[in-house]
XYZ file of C-alpha atoms in Angstrom:
597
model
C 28.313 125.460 136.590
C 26.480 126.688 139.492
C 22.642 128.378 139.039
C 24.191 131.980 139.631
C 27.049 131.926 137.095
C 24.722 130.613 134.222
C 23.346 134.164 133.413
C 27.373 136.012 133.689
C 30.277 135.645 131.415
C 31.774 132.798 133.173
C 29.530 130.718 131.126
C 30.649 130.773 127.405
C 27.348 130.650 126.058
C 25.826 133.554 127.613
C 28.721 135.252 126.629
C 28.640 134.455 123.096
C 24.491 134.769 123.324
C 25.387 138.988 125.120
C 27.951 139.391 122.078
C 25.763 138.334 119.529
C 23.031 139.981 120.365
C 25.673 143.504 120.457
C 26.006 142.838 116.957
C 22.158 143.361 116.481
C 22.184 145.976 118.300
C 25.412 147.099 116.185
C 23.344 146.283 112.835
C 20.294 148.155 114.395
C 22.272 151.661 115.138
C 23.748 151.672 111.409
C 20.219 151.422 109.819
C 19.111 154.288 112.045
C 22.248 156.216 110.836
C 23.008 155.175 107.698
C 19.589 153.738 106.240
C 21.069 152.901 102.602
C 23.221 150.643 103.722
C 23.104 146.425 103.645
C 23.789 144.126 105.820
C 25.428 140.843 105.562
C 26.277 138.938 108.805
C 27.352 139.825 112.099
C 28.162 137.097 114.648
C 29.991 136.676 118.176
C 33.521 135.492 117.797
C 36.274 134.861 120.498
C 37.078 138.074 121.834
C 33.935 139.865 121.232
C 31.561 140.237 117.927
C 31.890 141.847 114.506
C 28.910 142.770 111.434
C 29.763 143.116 107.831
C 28.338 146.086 105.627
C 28.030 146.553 101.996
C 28.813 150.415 101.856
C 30.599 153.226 99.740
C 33.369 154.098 101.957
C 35.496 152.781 104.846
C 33.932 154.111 108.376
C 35.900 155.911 109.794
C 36.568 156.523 113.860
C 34.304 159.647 114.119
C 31.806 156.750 112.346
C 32.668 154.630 115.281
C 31.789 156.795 117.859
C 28.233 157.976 116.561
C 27.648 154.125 116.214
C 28.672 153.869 119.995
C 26.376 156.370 120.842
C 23.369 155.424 119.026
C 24.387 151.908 120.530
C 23.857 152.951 124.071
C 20.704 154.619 122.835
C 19.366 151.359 121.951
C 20.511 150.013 125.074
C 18.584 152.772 127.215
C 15.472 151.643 125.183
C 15.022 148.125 126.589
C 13.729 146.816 123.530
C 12.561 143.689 123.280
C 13.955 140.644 121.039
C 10.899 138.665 119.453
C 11.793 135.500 117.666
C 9.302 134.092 114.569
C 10.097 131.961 111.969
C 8.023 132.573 108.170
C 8.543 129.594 105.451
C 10.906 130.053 102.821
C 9.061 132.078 99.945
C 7.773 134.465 102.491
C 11.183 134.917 104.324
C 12.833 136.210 100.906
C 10.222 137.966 99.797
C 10.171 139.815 103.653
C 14.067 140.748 102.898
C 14.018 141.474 99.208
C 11.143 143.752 100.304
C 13.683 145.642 102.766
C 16.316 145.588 100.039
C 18.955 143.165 101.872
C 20.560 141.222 99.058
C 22.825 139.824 101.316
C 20.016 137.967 103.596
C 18.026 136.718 100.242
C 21.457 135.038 99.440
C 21.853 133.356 102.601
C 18.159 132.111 102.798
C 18.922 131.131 99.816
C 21.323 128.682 100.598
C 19.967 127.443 103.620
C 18.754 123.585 103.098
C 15.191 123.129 101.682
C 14.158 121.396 105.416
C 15.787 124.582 107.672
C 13.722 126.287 109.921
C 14.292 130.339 108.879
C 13.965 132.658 111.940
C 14.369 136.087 112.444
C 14.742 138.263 115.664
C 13.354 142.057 115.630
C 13.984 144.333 117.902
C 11.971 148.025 118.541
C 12.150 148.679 114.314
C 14.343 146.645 113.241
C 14.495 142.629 112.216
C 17.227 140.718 111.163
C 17.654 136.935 110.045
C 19.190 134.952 112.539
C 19.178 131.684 114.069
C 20.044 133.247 117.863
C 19.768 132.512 120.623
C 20.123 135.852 121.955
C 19.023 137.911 124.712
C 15.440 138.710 125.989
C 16.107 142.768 125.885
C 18.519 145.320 125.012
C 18.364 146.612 128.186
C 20.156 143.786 129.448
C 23.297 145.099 127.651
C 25.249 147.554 129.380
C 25.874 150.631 127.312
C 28.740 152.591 128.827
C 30.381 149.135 128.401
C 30.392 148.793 124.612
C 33.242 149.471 122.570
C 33.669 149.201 118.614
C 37.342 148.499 118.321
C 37.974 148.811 114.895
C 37.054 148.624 111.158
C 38.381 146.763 108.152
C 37.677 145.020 104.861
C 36.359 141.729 104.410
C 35.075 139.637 101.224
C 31.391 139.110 101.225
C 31.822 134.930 102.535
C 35.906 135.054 102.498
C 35.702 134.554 98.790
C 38.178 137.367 97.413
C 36.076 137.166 94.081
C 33.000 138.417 96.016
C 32.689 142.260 97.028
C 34.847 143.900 99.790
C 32.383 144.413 102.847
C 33.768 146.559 105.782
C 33.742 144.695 108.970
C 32.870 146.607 112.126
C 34.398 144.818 114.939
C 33.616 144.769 119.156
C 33.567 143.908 122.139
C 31.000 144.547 125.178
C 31.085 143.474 128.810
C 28.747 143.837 132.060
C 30.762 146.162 133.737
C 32.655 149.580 133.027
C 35.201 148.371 134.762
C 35.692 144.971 132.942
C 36.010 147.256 129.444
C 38.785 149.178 131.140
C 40.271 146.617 131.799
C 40.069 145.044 128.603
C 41.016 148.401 127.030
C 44.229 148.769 129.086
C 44.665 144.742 128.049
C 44.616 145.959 124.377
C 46.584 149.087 124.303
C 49.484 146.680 125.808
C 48.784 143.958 122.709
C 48.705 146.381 120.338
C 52.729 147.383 122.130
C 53.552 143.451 121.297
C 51.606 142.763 118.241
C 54.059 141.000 115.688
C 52.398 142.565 113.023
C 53.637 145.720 114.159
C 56.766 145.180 116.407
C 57.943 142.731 114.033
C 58.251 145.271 110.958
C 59.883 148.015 113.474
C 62.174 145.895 115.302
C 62.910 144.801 110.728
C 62.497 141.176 111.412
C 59.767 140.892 108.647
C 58.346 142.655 105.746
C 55.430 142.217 102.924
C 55.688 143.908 99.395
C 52.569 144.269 97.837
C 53.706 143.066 94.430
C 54.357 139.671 95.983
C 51.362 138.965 97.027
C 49.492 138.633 100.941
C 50.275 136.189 102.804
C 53.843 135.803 101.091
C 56.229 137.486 104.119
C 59.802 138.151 103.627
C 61.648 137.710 106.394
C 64.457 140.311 107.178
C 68.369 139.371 108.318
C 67.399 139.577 112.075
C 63.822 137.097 111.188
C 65.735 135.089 108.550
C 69.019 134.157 111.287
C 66.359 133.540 114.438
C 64.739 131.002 112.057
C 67.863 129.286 111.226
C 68.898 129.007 114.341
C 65.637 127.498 115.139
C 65.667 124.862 112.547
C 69.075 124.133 113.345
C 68.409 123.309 116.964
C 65.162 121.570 116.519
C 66.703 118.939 113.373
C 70.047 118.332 115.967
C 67.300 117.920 118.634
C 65.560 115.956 116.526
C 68.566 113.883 115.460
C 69.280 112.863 119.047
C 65.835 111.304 119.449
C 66.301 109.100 116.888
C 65.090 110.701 113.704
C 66.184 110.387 110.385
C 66.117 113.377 107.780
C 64.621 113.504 104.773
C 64.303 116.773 101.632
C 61.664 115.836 99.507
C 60.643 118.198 96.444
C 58.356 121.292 97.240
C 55.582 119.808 93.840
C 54.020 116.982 92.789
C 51.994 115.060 90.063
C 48.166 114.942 91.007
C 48.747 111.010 90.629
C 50.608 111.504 94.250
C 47.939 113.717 96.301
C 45.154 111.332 95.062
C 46.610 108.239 96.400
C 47.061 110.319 99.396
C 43.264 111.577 99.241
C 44.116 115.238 99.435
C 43.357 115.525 95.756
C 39.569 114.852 96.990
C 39.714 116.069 100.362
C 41.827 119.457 99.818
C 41.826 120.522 96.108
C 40.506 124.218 97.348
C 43.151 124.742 99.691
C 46.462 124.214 96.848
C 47.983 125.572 94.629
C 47.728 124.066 91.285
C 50.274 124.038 88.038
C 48.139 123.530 85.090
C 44.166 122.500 85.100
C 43.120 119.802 87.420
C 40.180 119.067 85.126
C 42.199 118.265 82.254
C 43.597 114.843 82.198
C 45.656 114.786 79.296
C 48.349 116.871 80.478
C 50.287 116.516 83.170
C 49.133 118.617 86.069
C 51.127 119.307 89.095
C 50.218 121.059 93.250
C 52.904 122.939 95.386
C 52.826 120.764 98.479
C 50.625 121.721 101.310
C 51.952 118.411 103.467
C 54.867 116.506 103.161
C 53.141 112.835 104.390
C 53.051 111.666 101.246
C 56.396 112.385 99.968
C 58.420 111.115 103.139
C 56.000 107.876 102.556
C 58.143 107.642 99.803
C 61.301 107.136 102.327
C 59.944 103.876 103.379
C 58.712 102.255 100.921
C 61.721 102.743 98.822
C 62.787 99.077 100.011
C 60.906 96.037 101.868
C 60.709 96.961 105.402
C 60.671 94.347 108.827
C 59.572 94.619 112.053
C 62.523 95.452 113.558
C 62.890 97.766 110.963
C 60.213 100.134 113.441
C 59.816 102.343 114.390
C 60.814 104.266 111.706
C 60.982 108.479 113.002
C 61.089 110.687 109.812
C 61.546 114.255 109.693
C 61.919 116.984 107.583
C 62.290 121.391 107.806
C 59.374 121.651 105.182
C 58.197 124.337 103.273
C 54.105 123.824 102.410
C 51.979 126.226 100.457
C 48.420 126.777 101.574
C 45.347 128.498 99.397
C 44.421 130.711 102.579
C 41.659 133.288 101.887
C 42.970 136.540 101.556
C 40.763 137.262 104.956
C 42.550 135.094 106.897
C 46.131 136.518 106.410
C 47.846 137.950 109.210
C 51.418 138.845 109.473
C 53.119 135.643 110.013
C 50.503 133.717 112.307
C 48.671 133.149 108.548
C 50.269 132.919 105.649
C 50.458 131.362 102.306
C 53.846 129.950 102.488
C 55.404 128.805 105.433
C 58.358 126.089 106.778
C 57.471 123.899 109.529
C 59.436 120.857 111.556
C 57.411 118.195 110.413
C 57.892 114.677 110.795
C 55.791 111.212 110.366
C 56.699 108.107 112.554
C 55.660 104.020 110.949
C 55.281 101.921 113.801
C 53.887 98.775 114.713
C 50.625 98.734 116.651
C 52.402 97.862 119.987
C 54.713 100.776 119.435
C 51.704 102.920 119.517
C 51.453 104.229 122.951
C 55.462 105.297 123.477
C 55.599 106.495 120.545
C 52.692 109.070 120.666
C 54.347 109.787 123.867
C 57.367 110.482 122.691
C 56.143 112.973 120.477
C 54.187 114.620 122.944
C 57.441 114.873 124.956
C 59.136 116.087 122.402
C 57.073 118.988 121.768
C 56.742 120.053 125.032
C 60.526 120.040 125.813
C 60.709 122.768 122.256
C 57.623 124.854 123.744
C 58.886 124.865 126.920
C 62.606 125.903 126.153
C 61.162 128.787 123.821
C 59.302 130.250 126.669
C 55.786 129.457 124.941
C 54.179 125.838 127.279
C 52.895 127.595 130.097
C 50.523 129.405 127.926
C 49.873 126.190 126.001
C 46.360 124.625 125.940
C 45.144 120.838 124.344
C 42.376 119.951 122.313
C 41.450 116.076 120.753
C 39.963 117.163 117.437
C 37.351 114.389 116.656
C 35.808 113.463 113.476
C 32.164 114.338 112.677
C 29.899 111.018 112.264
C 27.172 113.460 110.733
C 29.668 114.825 108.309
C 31.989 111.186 107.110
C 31.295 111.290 102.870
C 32.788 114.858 101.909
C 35.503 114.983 104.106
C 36.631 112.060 106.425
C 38.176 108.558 104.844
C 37.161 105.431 106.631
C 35.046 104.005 107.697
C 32.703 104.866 111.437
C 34.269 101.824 112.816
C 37.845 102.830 112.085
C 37.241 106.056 113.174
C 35.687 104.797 116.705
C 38.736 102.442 116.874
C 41.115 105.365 116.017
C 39.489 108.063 118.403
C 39.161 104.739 121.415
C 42.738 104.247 121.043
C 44.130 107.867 121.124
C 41.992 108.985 123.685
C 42.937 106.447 126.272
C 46.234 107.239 125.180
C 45.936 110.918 126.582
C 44.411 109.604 129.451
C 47.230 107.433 130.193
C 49.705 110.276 129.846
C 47.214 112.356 131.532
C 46.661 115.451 129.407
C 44.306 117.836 130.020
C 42.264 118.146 126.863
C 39.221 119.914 125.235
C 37.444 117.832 122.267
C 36.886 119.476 119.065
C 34.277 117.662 117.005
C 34.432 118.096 113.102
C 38.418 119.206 113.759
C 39.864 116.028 112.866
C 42.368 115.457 109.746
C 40.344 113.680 107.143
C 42.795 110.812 107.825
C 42.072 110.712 111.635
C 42.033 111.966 115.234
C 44.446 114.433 116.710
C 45.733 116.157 119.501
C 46.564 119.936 118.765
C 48.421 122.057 121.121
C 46.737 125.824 121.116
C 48.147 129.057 121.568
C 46.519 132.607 121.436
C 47.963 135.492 120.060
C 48.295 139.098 122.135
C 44.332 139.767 120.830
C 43.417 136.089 122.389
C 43.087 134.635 118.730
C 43.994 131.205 118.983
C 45.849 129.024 116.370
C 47.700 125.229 116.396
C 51.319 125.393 117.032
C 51.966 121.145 117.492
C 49.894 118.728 116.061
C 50.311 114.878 117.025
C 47.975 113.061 114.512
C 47.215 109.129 115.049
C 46.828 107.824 111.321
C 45.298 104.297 110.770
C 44.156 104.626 106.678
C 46.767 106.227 104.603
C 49.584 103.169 105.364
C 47.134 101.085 102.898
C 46.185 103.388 100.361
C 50.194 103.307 99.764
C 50.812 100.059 100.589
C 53.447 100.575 103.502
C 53.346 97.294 104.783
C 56.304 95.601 106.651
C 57.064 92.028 107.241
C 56.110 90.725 111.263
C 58.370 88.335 113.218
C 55.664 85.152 111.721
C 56.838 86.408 107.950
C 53.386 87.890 106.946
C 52.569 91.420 105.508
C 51.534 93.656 108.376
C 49.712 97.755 108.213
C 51.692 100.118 110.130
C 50.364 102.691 112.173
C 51.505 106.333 111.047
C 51.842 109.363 113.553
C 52.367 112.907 111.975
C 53.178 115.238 114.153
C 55.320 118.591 114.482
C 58.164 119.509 116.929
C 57.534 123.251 117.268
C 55.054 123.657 114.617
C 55.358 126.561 111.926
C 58.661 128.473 111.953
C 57.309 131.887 110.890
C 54.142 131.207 113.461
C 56.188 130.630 116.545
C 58.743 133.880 115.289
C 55.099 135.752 115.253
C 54.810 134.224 119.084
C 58.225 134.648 120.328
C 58.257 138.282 119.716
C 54.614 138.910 121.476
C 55.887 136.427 123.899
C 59.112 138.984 124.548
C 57.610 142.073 123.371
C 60.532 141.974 120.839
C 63.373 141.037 123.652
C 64.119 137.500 122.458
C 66.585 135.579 124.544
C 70.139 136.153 124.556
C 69.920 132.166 122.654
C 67.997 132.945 120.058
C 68.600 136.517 120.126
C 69.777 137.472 115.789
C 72.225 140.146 117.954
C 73.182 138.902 121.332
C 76.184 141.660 121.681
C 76.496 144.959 120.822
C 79.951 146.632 121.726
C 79.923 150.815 122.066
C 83.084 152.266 122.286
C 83.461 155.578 124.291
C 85.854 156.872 122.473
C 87.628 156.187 118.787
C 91.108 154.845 120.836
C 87.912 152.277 122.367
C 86.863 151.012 118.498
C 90.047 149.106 117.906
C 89.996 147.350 121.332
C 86.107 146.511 120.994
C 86.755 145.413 117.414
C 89.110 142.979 118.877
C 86.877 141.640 121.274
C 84.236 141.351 119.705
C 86.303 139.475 116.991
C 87.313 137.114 120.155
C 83.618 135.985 120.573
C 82.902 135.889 117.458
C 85.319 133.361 117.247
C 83.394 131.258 120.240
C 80.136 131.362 118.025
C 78.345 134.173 119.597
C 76.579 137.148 117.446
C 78.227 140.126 117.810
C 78.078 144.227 116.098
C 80.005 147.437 116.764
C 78.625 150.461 116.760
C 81.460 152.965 115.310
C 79.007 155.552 114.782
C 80.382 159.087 116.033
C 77.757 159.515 118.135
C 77.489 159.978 121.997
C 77.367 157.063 123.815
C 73.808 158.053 125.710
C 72.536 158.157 122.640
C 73.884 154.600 121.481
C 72.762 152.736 124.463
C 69.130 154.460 123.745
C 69.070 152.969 120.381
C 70.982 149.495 121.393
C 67.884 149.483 123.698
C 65.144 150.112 121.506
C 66.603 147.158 119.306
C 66.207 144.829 122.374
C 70.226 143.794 122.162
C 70.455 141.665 125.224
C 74.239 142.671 126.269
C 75.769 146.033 125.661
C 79.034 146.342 126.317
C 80.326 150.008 126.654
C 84.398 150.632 126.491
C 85.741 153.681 127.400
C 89.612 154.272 128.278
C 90.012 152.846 131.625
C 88.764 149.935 130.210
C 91.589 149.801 127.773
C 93.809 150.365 130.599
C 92.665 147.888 132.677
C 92.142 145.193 130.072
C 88.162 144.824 130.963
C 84.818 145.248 129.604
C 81.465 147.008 131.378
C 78.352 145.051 129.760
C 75.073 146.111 130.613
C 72.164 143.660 130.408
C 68.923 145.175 128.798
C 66.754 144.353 131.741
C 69.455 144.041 134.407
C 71.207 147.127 133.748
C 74.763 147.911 134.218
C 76.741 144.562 135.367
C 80.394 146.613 136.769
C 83.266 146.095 135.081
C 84.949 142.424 134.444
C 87.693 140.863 132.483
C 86.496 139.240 128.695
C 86.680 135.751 130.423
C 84.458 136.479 133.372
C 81.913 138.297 130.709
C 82.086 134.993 127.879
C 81.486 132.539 131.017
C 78.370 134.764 131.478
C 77.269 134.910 127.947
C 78.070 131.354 127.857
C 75.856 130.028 130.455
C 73.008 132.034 129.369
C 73.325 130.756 125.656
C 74.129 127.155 126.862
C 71.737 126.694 129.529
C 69.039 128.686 126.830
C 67.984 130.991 129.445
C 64.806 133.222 129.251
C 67.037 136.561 129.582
């Protein structure tokens, strides 16, 4: 990066360095207005910063704006951020004397040999590790803007106290937060979480539980008809399907390891500590029941590869913070599939994958917004979460790494990202509001084959490892719903569309003939309603409209008379009038040829 751009928001750092040091200035603005109450943390995130507070009520947006104000006050003042450090009995003592429980935890918990800094600012000092900036005044106050304000456990832990988050965003310019505002205002149009329960493809119900979606008709069919092309895509590469049981016995996840490695994040039947009794864990992976698959007989080399796959449904101990709509959620189904190979196989294979999940992202619409990261392993960090050992893992990371090279991805690496079993790749996507999440993973896996003995006879008669990939096709079903209706704003294509055609008769002498028709295409496969409301027909395309139907087809009389139809295309608009054939060969080359209209 050149000397000019270090100092501007092209470089990530300073970035994250201006945004954290907004949420000081955040944290500094509700003392001065709100003295009594405590803080907890506050630090830059992706799109901006947030600060948790322990207070008596939810802020409100008048709240909001007299913390902007008092913000840009702060800003005005150019005050300057002094670092110092204090050891460990003085540093508590410092915030129990200024009444912040919340810092006294966190110091704490901070290793006996950590070096416990604090920033202040004009009247005000908070713990912090930094960096941040030299001055206040370096922050632009006109371009500040606190976007919203919500609930959030004190550490995630829904057991702790509900803090309310304060969440936002700050740039150099005016301009660039107008922009950014504008940006918003149009995600907020295509959030899922919102245009998703309008448009009924999804609801929650509290007495379910968070985190536990039910998905409508219109959610429910786009779903199937995702899972049905993906397994007969699938299929024709040479996969075999399994349906393995949604539980097991602990005995199962700690041959696996994830007894060890994952216990927080199941769900458990009965009490793990108890060893008496039978104990048994919802699934949150299906590895090591389609494991099962191959070693229910002796397997050869020729036997491999062996492509498994499988719709699953997995269950996940999120925290309660984390859930959102159906990007994060508790219970989910996903297209997941694990391939035993031989080491030779290695490279094609992983390609193949790769390949595969592109082809799925592409045809929904989603690549092009697609970005890759090689989540590494943590040498600092192998004893509490990775298996293996460093040379394994060296060997594992070597191999798949000159494996992207050779198929030339573009990747980011993500250290301490890693499955505890080894490397992956993991195809990113960000939501409307730039969070990002995993859609694909391709996982290289050179440890679990033994721990189950998987072996296979080679061509010299000897017992042989395999090499194991998981991966995913499209990822999480309810996930990529959540993306395909940001993606569209709601408009999915006519393909996947849970309506494609919506007939509106004129007239009541038009219901018969459109009930007719649309009975002929129903007959061809296609999803078709008729509206046989009494109502006028503006008033029917209107609605057909707001539903994001892809064709309407409106029938008055001279249609009847002349034996045609007059579609109209939601983003095309009125297409003329045609004969039923000439309108199916249209319907049918957008459906066939999956079309993004």
């Amino acid at each position: 990066m050149s000397e000019e751009n270090i100092y501007t928001f092209e470089n990530p750092e300073y970035r994250k360095t201006y945004w954290h040091t907004c949420s000081h200035v955040l944290a500094q603005a509700m003392k001065r207005l709100h003295p009594e109450v405590k803080l907890a943390i506050g630090p830059s995130i992706e799109n901006g910063f947030y600060y948790d507070f322990d207070t008596p009520r939810p802020f409100t947006a008048e709240d909001l704006e007299a913390l902007e104000a008092e913000m840009r006050k702060i800003c005005k003042e150019k005050l300057k951020l002094e670092r110092f450090e204090l050891p460990r009995a003085e540093a508590i003592a410092f915030m129990e004397e200024k009444d912040e429980p919340y810092k006294v935890e966190l110091i704490n918990d901070l290793p006996e040999d950590a070096v416990i800094s604090f920033y202040k600012q004009g009247d005000f000092t908070d713990l912090c590790a930094g960096p941040h900036l030299d001055s206040t005044g370096r922050i632009k106050g006109n371009a500040i803007k606190l976007t919203s304000a919500t609930g959030a456990y004190w550490r995630g832990d829904s057991n702790r106290k509900m803090l309310q988050r304060i969440y936002g965003v700050a740039f150099p310019k005016k301009d660039e937060l107008d922009a950014y505002i504008q940006q918003r205002e149009e995600a907020l149009k295509r959030d899922h979480n919102k245009l998703g329960r309008e448009l009924e493809y999804f609801t929650t119900v509290d007495s379910i539980g968070q985190g536990l979606p039910i998905l409508l008709p219109k959610g429910a069919r786009v779903v199937q008809l995702l899972q049905r092309w993906v397994e007969d895509t699938e299929q024709a590469n040479g996969y075999l399907l399994t349906k393995t049981p949604l539980m097991a016995k602990r005995d199962l996840y700690r041959i696996s390891g994830h007894w060890d490695h994952y216990l927080d994040g199941m769900f458990i039947l009965g009490d793990p500590h108890d060893e008496e009794k039978e104990c048994f864990a919802l699934r949150p992976m299906t590895c090591p029941f389609q494991y099962q698959a191959y070693l229910n007989r002796q397997r050869s080399y020729r036997d491999l590869p062996m492509r498994l796959g499988e719709t699953s449904t997995l269950f996940r101990n999120e925290d309660s913070g984390e859930m959102h709509g159906l990007i994060r959620v508790r219970q989910f189904t996903i297209s997941e599939g694990h391939l035993v190979l031989r080491p030779d196989q290695l490279e094609e294979e992983f390609k193949g994958c790769l390949d595969l999940a592109k082809y799925c992202l592409g045809t929904l619409g989603l690549l092009d917004k697609c970005t890759f990261r090689f989540s590494q392993w943590d040498p600092a960090n192998p004893n509490n979460k990775y298996e293996g050992t460093p040379e394994q893992w060296e060997t594992a990371q070597q191999v798949m790494g000159q494996i992207l090279d050779d198929l030339g991805v573009e990747y980011e690496i993500g250290i301490d990202e890693a499955a505890f079993y080894g490397p992956k790749l993991d195809i990113q996507y960000k939501n409307v509001f730039g969070k990002e999440d995993t859609l694909v993973t391709i996982q290289i896996d050179m440890l679990l084959a033994q721990r189950f003995g998987m072996y296979y006879i080679d061509e010299n008669g000897e017992k042989a490892l395999p090499y194991i990939i998981h991966r995913t096709s499209m990822g999480c079903y309810e996930r990529t719903l959540a993306y395909l209706i940001e993606e569209y704003a709601g408009a999915l294509p006519t393909w996947m569309a849970p309506e494609q055609v919506r007939f509106l008769p004129v007239t009541d002498r038009a219901a018969d003939y459109c009930a007719e028709k649309a009975k002929a295409l129903e007959l061809q496969g296609f999803r078709v309603e008729v509206d046989y409301r009494n109502e006028k027909i503006g008033k029917k395309i209107r609605e057909a409209q707001l539903d994001k139907i892809p064709y309407m087809v409106v029938v008055g009389d001279r249609d009847i008379e002349n034996g045609t139809v007059s579609p109209r295309h939601r983003a095309d608009g009125d297409l003329g009038a045609m004969t039923m054939d000439e309108f199916t060969a249209i319907l049918r080359d957008v459906v066939d040829g999956k079309l993004k209209k």
